[in-house]
XYZ file of N, CA and C in Angstrom:
501
model
N 3.560 -2.217 -5.231
C 3.712 -0.931 -4.821
C 2.254 -0.468 -5.776
N 1.776 0.689 -5.383
C -0.178 1.425 -6.094
C 0.604 2.751 -6.553
N -0.349 2.356 -7.552
C -0.488 4.200 -8.212
C -2.406 4.645 -8.014
N -2.483 5.793 -7.146
C -4.141 5.403 -7.528
C -4.228 7.766 -8.307
N -5.213 7.776 -8.853
C -5.116 8.663 -9.554
C -7.293 9.633 -8.830
N -7.602 10.375 -8.469
C -8.565 10.887 -7.911
C -8.828 12.114 -8.779
N -10.508 12.689 -9.148
C -10.092 14.135 -9.375
C -11.564 14.255 -8.666
N -11.081 15.350 -7.871
C -12.677 15.938 -6.702
C -13.772 17.683 -7.452
N -14.476 16.823 -7.806
C -15.299 17.962 -7.960
C -15.151 18.968 -9.051
N -14.812 17.651 -10.070
C -14.755 18.133 -11.449
C -15.652 18.889 -11.724
N -16.978 18.540 -11.608
C -18.221 18.822 -12.472
C -18.258 19.226 -12.727
N -17.776 20.795 -11.705
C -18.066 21.863 -11.116
C -17.413 22.880 -12.522
N -17.012 21.990 -12.988
C -15.813 23.067 -13.867
C -14.416 23.648 -13.038
N -13.889 22.353 -12.239
C -12.397 23.974 -11.531
C -12.112 22.039 -11.022
N -12.057 21.698 -9.541
C -12.084 21.548 -8.492
C -10.470 20.512 -8.707
N -10.222 19.164 -7.806
C -8.503 19.025 -7.417
C -8.457 17.462 -8.035
N -7.545 17.507 -8.761
C -7.055 16.472 -9.205
C -5.133 15.858 -8.387
N -5.423 14.426 -7.889
C -4.957 14.003 -7.067
C -4.365 12.967 -7.241
N -2.418 12.205 -7.581
C -2.168 11.494 -7.711
C -1.312 11.000 -6.200
N -1.884 10.021 -6.446
C -0.776 9.735 -5.339
C 0.517 7.582 -5.948
N 1.730 7.894 -5.788
C 2.057 6.529 -5.380
C 2.698 6.582 -5.046
N 2.623 4.954 -4.365
C 3.427 3.879 -2.865
C 4.066 2.765 -3.595
N 5.313 2.811 -3.298
C 6.080 1.398 -3.909
C 6.650 0.729 -2.772
N 7.122 -0.120 -2.722
C 7.650 -0.821 -2.034
C 8.865 -1.601 -1.912
N 10.044 -1.556 -1.054
C 11.875 -2.189 -1.281
C 11.850 -3.191 -0.663
N 12.250 -4.477 -1.104
C 12.652 -5.245 0.527
C 13.196 -6.353 0.359
N 13.742 -7.063 1.065
C 14.571 -8.613 0.975
C 13.868 -9.331 1.847
N 14.011 -10.399 1.473
C 13.833 -11.624 2.270
C 14.198 -12.655 2.475
N 13.832 -13.305 3.149
C 14.293 -14.489 2.637
C 14.129 -15.778 3.902
N 14.405 -17.243 3.245
C 13.615 -18.117 4.254
C 14.028 -18.944 5.309
N 13.226 -19.009 5.818
C 14.342 -20.195 7.737
C 13.403 -21.058 8.107
N 13.867 -22.595 8.698
C 13.460 -23.151 8.852
C 12.839 -23.897 8.035
N 14.006 -24.290 6.993
C 13.896 -25.594 5.591
C 12.909 -25.294 4.906
N 12.565 -23.482 4.876
C 11.878 -22.985 3.744
C 10.141 -22.847 4.228
N 10.687 -23.082 5.541
C 8.362 -23.134 6.079
C 8.408 -21.539 6.419
N 9.199 -21.152 6.879
C 8.919 -18.998 7.566
C 9.638 -18.406 6.202
N 8.745 -17.908 6.050
C 9.303 -16.416 4.734
C 9.876 -15.027 5.255
N 10.398 -14.310 5.880
C 10.956 -13.024 6.840
C 11.323 -12.137 6.018
N 10.390 -10.783 5.121
C 11.179 -9.122 5.146
C 11.055 -8.469 5.543
N 11.510 -6.931 5.200
C 11.545 -6.171 6.142
C 12.302 -4.748 4.463
N 11.798 -3.761 4.484
C 12.073 -2.895 3.471
C 11.320 -1.213 3.946
N 11.279 -0.908 3.244
C 10.609 0.530 2.936
C 9.631 0.540 2.191
N 8.664 1.537 2.509
C 7.571 2.169 1.431
C 8.133 3.439 1.056
N 8.035 3.959 0.154
C 8.189 5.527 -0.566
C 7.073 5.612 -1.388
N 6.745 7.168 -0.161
C 4.642 7.504 -1.440
C 5.794 8.662 -1.679
N 4.251 9.383 -2.633
C 4.240 10.548 -3.155
C 3.442 11.091 -3.621
N 2.631 12.199 -3.371
C 1.062 13.490 -2.843
C 1.518 14.431 -3.702
N 1.666 14.193 -5.252
C 1.047 15.434 -6.170
C -0.890 16.011 -6.165
N -0.656 16.762 -5.668
C -2.095 17.131 -5.791
C -2.180 18.911 -6.717
N -3.027 18.996 -6.932
C -3.021 19.992 -8.598
C -4.819 20.392 -9.106
N -4.538 21.529 -9.165
C -6.486 21.776 -10.089
C -6.765 21.599 -10.870
N -7.544 21.190 -11.221
C -8.630 20.604 -12.938
C -8.680 21.745 -13.734
N -8.543 22.996 -13.249
C -8.755 24.033 -14.182
C -7.627 24.072 -15.557
N -8.138 25.142 -16.150
C -7.222 25.460 -17.695
C -6.043 25.240 -17.233
N -5.569 26.299 -16.320
C -4.738 26.354 -16.393
C -3.848 25.560 -14.996
N -4.163 23.909 -15.592
C -3.401 23.265 -14.552
C -2.642 24.363 -13.276
N -2.504 24.097 -12.510
C -1.395 24.417 -11.090
C -1.366 23.756 -9.851
N -0.458 22.793 -9.985
C 0.111 22.810 -8.950
C 0.265 22.839 -7.444
N -0.681 22.405 -6.134
C -1.049 22.873 -4.814
C 0.338 22.675 -4.295
N 1.072 21.504 -4.007
C 1.593 20.639 -3.569
C 1.940 19.441 -3.882
N 3.481 18.792 -3.838
C 3.815 17.897 -3.971
C 4.725 17.255 -3.001
N 4.120 16.268 -2.169
C 5.584 15.914 -0.931
C 6.263 14.389 -1.339
N 6.835 14.192 -1.046
C 7.332 12.775 -1.758
C 8.005 12.259 0.521
N 8.123 10.833 0.653
C 7.966 10.111 1.833
C 8.681 8.703 2.034
N 8.633 8.744 3.096
C 9.906 6.420 3.590
C 8.891 6.583 5.021
N 9.203 4.828 4.963
C 7.890 4.733 6.292
C 8.719 3.108 6.188
N 9.166 2.604 7.201
C 9.798 1.076 7.443
C 8.618 0.540 6.960
N 9.239 -1.697 6.526
C 7.231 -1.947 6.206
C 8.314 -3.863 7.147
N 7.503 -3.923 7.568
C 7.942 -6.046 7.235
C 6.697 -6.708 7.234
N 7.087 -7.932 6.893
C 6.612 -9.299 6.931
C 6.620 -10.276 7.216
N 5.366 -11.418 7.552
C 6.432 -12.926 7.348
C 5.604 -13.922 7.278
N 5.410 -15.268 6.663
C 4.201 -15.996 5.702
C 5.406 -17.743 6.617
N 4.173 -18.032 7.067
C 4.067 -19.343 8.203
C 3.374 -20.289 7.026
N 4.323 -21.154 5.824
C 3.869 -21.807 4.967
C 4.632 -23.477 6.161
N 3.363 -23.740 6.092
C 5.001 -25.383 6.950
C 4.513 -26.612 5.804
N 5.896 -27.345 5.603
C 5.790 -28.518 5.076
C 4.768 -29.942 4.985
N 4.278 -29.836 4.362
C 3.473 -30.946 3.496
C 2.155 -30.263 3.630
N 2.135 -29.365 4.089
C 0.177 -28.384 3.971
C -0.507 -28.244 2.786
N -1.219 -27.742 2.537
C -1.723 -26.800 2.108
C -2.407 -25.249 2.334
N -1.776 -25.298 3.487
C -2.491 -23.957 3.670
C -1.236 -22.899 4.693
N -1.464 -22.117 4.341
C -0.646 -20.414 4.586
C -1.350 -18.865 4.825
N -0.315 -18.648 6.311
C -0.346 -17.690 6.803
C 0.515 -16.323 6.980
N 0.033 -14.879 7.397
C 0.668 -14.568 6.987
C -0.065 -13.498 8.051
N 1.989 -12.021 7.877
C 1.455 -11.146 8.292
C 2.188 -9.835 8.170
N 1.983 -8.773 8.513
C 2.657 -7.377 7.952
C 2.388 -6.122 8.566
N 3.116 -5.214 7.907
C 2.931 -3.743 8.785
C 4.114 -2.802 8.066
N 3.582 -1.740 7.957
C 4.002 -0.821 8.092
C 3.921 0.489 9.249
N 4.913 1.008 9.391
C 5.042 2.107 9.952
C 4.226 3.640 9.264
N 3.433 4.646 10.377
C 3.123 6.223 9.281
C 4.275 6.387 8.192
N 3.715 6.857 7.257
C 5.039 7.640 6.313
C 4.448 8.960 6.405
N 5.613 9.843 6.685
C 5.465 10.938 7.373
C 6.429 12.042 5.948
N 5.630 12.909 4.949
C 6.889 13.575 4.442
C 7.037 15.062 4.707
N 7.594 15.699 4.921
C 9.213 16.771 5.504
C 7.579 17.880 5.010
N 7.405 18.975 5.951
C 5.833 19.756 5.363
C 6.469 20.333 4.385
N 5.159 21.215 4.343
C 5.403 21.568 2.759
C 4.968 22.845 2.025
N 5.433 22.321 1.747
C 6.855 24.029 0.832
C 5.347 24.538 0.003
N 5.153 25.946 0.634
C 4.174 26.897 -1.115
C 4.970 27.588 -1.682
N 4.484 27.457 -2.306
C 4.298 28.486 -3.874
C 3.211 29.825 -3.722
N 2.244 29.921 -2.833
C 1.562 30.570 -2.638
C 0.991 30.591 -1.116
N 0.433 32.143 -0.776
C -0.477 31.541 -0.176
C -1.253 30.300 0.910
N -0.702 29.576 1.693
C -1.000 28.085 2.149
C -2.605 28.398 2.777
N -3.015 30.218 3.372
C -4.486 30.208 2.739
C -5.297 31.013 2.657
N -5.339 30.449 0.917
C -5.350 31.000 0.155
C -4.806 31.000 -1.731
N -5.105 29.874 -1.703
C -3.401 28.722 -2.709
C -4.817 28.935 -4.301
N -5.549 29.126 -4.814
C -6.396 29.120 -5.901
C -7.009 28.973 -5.483
N -7.476 29.656 -4.456
C -8.763 29.304 -3.781
C -8.848 28.284 -2.407
N -7.881 27.376 -2.690
C -7.481 26.235 -1.413
C -7.372 26.592 -0.023
N -7.590 26.145 0.978
C -6.413 25.835 1.927
C -5.869 24.433 2.676
N -4.580 24.854 2.300
C -3.919 23.588 1.863
C -2.905 23.441 3.447
N -2.659 21.868 3.297
C -2.689 20.784 4.678
C -1.585 21.578 4.769
N -0.774 21.494 6.787
C 0.972 21.436 7.117
C 1.572 20.522 6.354
N 1.236 19.045 6.838
C 1.903 17.864 6.229
C 0.629 16.678 5.223
N 1.443 16.196 5.003
C 1.534 14.873 4.317
C 1.075 13.245 4.975
N 0.126 11.994 5.629
C 0.367 11.477 6.063
C -0.363 9.682 5.283
N 0.673 9.022 5.363
C -0.154 7.354 5.447
C -0.500 6.896 6.195
N -1.013 7.011 6.978
C -1.250 5.814 7.844
C -0.922 4.523 8.771
N -0.294 4.245 9.275
C -0.162 2.871 9.654
C -0.811 2.010 8.954
N -0.238 1.116 8.862
C -1.094 -0.533 8.635
C -0.556 -1.950 8.921
N -1.433 -2.489 9.251
C -0.936 -4.269 9.412
C -2.099 -4.665 8.980
N -1.364 -5.718 8.055
C -2.355 -7.404 7.411
C -2.313 -8.391 8.356
N -4.036 -9.427 8.125
C -2.413 -10.746 8.182
C -4.025 -11.462 7.763
N -3.142 -12.144 7.072
C -4.109 -13.254 5.604
C -4.080 -15.056 6.254
N -4.588 -15.758 5.224
C -4.444 -17.331 5.265
C -4.814 -17.338 3.737
N -4.535 -18.572 3.514
C -4.869 -19.119 2.291
C -4.600 -20.740 2.435
N -5.780 -21.398 2.128
C -5.739 -22.510 1.610
C -6.286 -23.373 -0.214
N -4.971 -23.519 -0.375
C -5.047 -24.356 -1.536
C -5.615 -26.188 -1.278
N -6.732 -25.785 -2.079
C -6.916 -27.632 -2.170
C -6.367 -27.774 -4.172
N -6.008 -29.151 -4.556
C -5.501 -29.618 -5.370
C -4.421 -30.899 -5.391
N -3.987 -31.894 -5.963
C -3.965 -32.894 -5.628
C -2.519 -32.958 -5.126
N -1.513 -32.366 -4.868
C -0.626 -32.021 -4.071
C -0.553 -31.050 -3.113
N 0.211 -31.455 -2.631
C 0.579 -30.541 -1.022
C 0.749 -29.002 -1.831
N 1.319 -28.137 -0.990
C 0.759 -26.916 -1.391
C 2.209 -26.594 -1.310
N 3.039 -26.614 -0.046
C 4.170 -25.557 0.842
C 5.282 -27.212 0.663
N 4.971 -28.221 -0.313
C 6.445 -28.631 -0.634
C 6.507 -28.558 -2.412
N 8.042 -28.866 -2.852
C 8.400 -28.281 -4.393
C 7.758 -29.386 -4.809
N 7.903 -29.393 -6.555
C 7.854 -29.931 -7.175
C 8.044 -30.284 -8.482
N 9.040 -31.389 -9.142
C 9.940 -31.379 -9.910
C 9.386 -30.656 -11.260
N 10.311 -29.505 -12.066
C 9.773 -28.278 -13.068
C 9.723 -27.240 -11.988
N 9.754 -25.949 -13.417
C 8.654 -25.019 -13.090
C 8.137 -24.579 -12.409
N 6.855 -25.106 -13.262
C 5.236 -24.711 -12.886
C 5.065 -25.531 -11.813
N 4.031 -26.188 -11.420
C 2.786 -27.278 -10.673
C 2.190 -27.067 -11.629
N 2.189 -28.339 -12.948
C 0.802 -28.456 -13.636
C -0.909 -29.000 -13.205
N -1.061 -28.464 -12.559
C -2.397 -28.980 -12.392
C -3.114 -28.142 -11.531
N -4.440 -28.888 -11.718
C -5.438 -27.910 -11.178
C -5.822 -28.126 -10.792
N -6.618 -26.782 -9.800
C -6.620 -26.565 -8.555
C -6.723 -25.258 -8.280
N -7.792 -25.352 -6.710
C -8.620 -23.483 -5.857
C -7.732 -23.437 -4.594
N -7.681 -22.503 -4.318
C -6.959 -21.481 -3.693
C -8.153 -20.036 -3.530
N -8.308 -20.450 -1.703
C -9.213 -19.414 -0.992
C -7.896 -18.668 -0.369
N -8.393 -17.328 -0.276
C -7.798 -16.836 0.471
C -8.485 -15.597 1.604
N -7.936 -15.399 2.592
C -9.017 -14.172 4.176
C -7.942 -12.953 3.533
N -7.645 -11.860 4.051
C -7.061 -10.338 4.633
C -7.715 -10.095 5.370
N -7.586 -9.497 5.931
C -7.803 -8.251 7.459
C -7.228 -6.836 6.855
N -7.096 -6.333 7.005
C -6.393 -4.930 7.306
C -6.812 -4.513 8.172
N -5.586 -4.090 8.904
C -6.115 -2.156 9.519
C -4.818 -0.864 9.239
N -6.380 -0.180 9.412
C -5.515 1.308 8.722
C -5.704 2.169 9.730
N -4.597 2.782 10.402
C -4.780 3.198 11.448
C -5.036 4.437 11.202
N -5.355 5.537 12.414
C -5.894 6.711 12.360
C -5.039 7.946 12.115
N -4.819 9.095 11.504
C -4.559 9.979 11.485
C -4.716 11.561 12.558
N -3.550 11.806 13.227
C -4.777 12.765 14.247
C -5.510 14.046 12.930
N -5.575 14.529 13.267
C -6.915 16.205 12.598
C -5.886 15.480 12.011
N -7.103 15.004 10.841
C -6.119 14.598 9.762
C -7.577 14.221 8.825
N -7.652 14.436 7.471
C -8.860 14.245 6.417
C -8.346 14.029 5.161
N -9.446 13.915 4.994
C -8.972 12.990 3.416
C -8.946 14.647 1.962
N -9.068 14.376 1.147
C -8.618 15.400 0.087
C -10.006 16.024 -0.110
N -11.364 14.956 0.096
C -12.273 15.910 0.087
C -12.750 16.503 0.883
N -11.909 16.746 2.005
C -11.952 18.255 2.620
C -11.477 18.955 1.961
N -10.636 19.970 0.745
C -10.845 20.893 -0.230
C -12.298 21.225 -0.046
């Protein structure tokens, strides 16, 4: 999971605070003598937007859920792994307003909040005295090693979407 918090235009004596929390819950299983691990689950997301004035006002809070999945290939006797994962867009229910959405504490509020789809490809290579994808005696592999990893993430677009800085 991940948590982010941003303050936008705080130096002007006002501005917005934005907090988001995205968590993942899933199940996974290995196949083909533990050479492939596959999992599926859901990501749960929450977004809270509030003013940074002395009388801090919550403009809106939204929650949403979407599916995600991933797979890792770990061939026996090898020192490399390859992985792929992805998630569908996380859409929240329409935003409920406690004020005029065209002038809520001086802001025009959005109609909804969306986390776009994402896809990730990754690979890693381990340099060490024993093969990475083999079991070892004991709980830990007690040896010097170096792991080099690569990750490429693609994040989808949102139609007519704007970041929080658009406020």
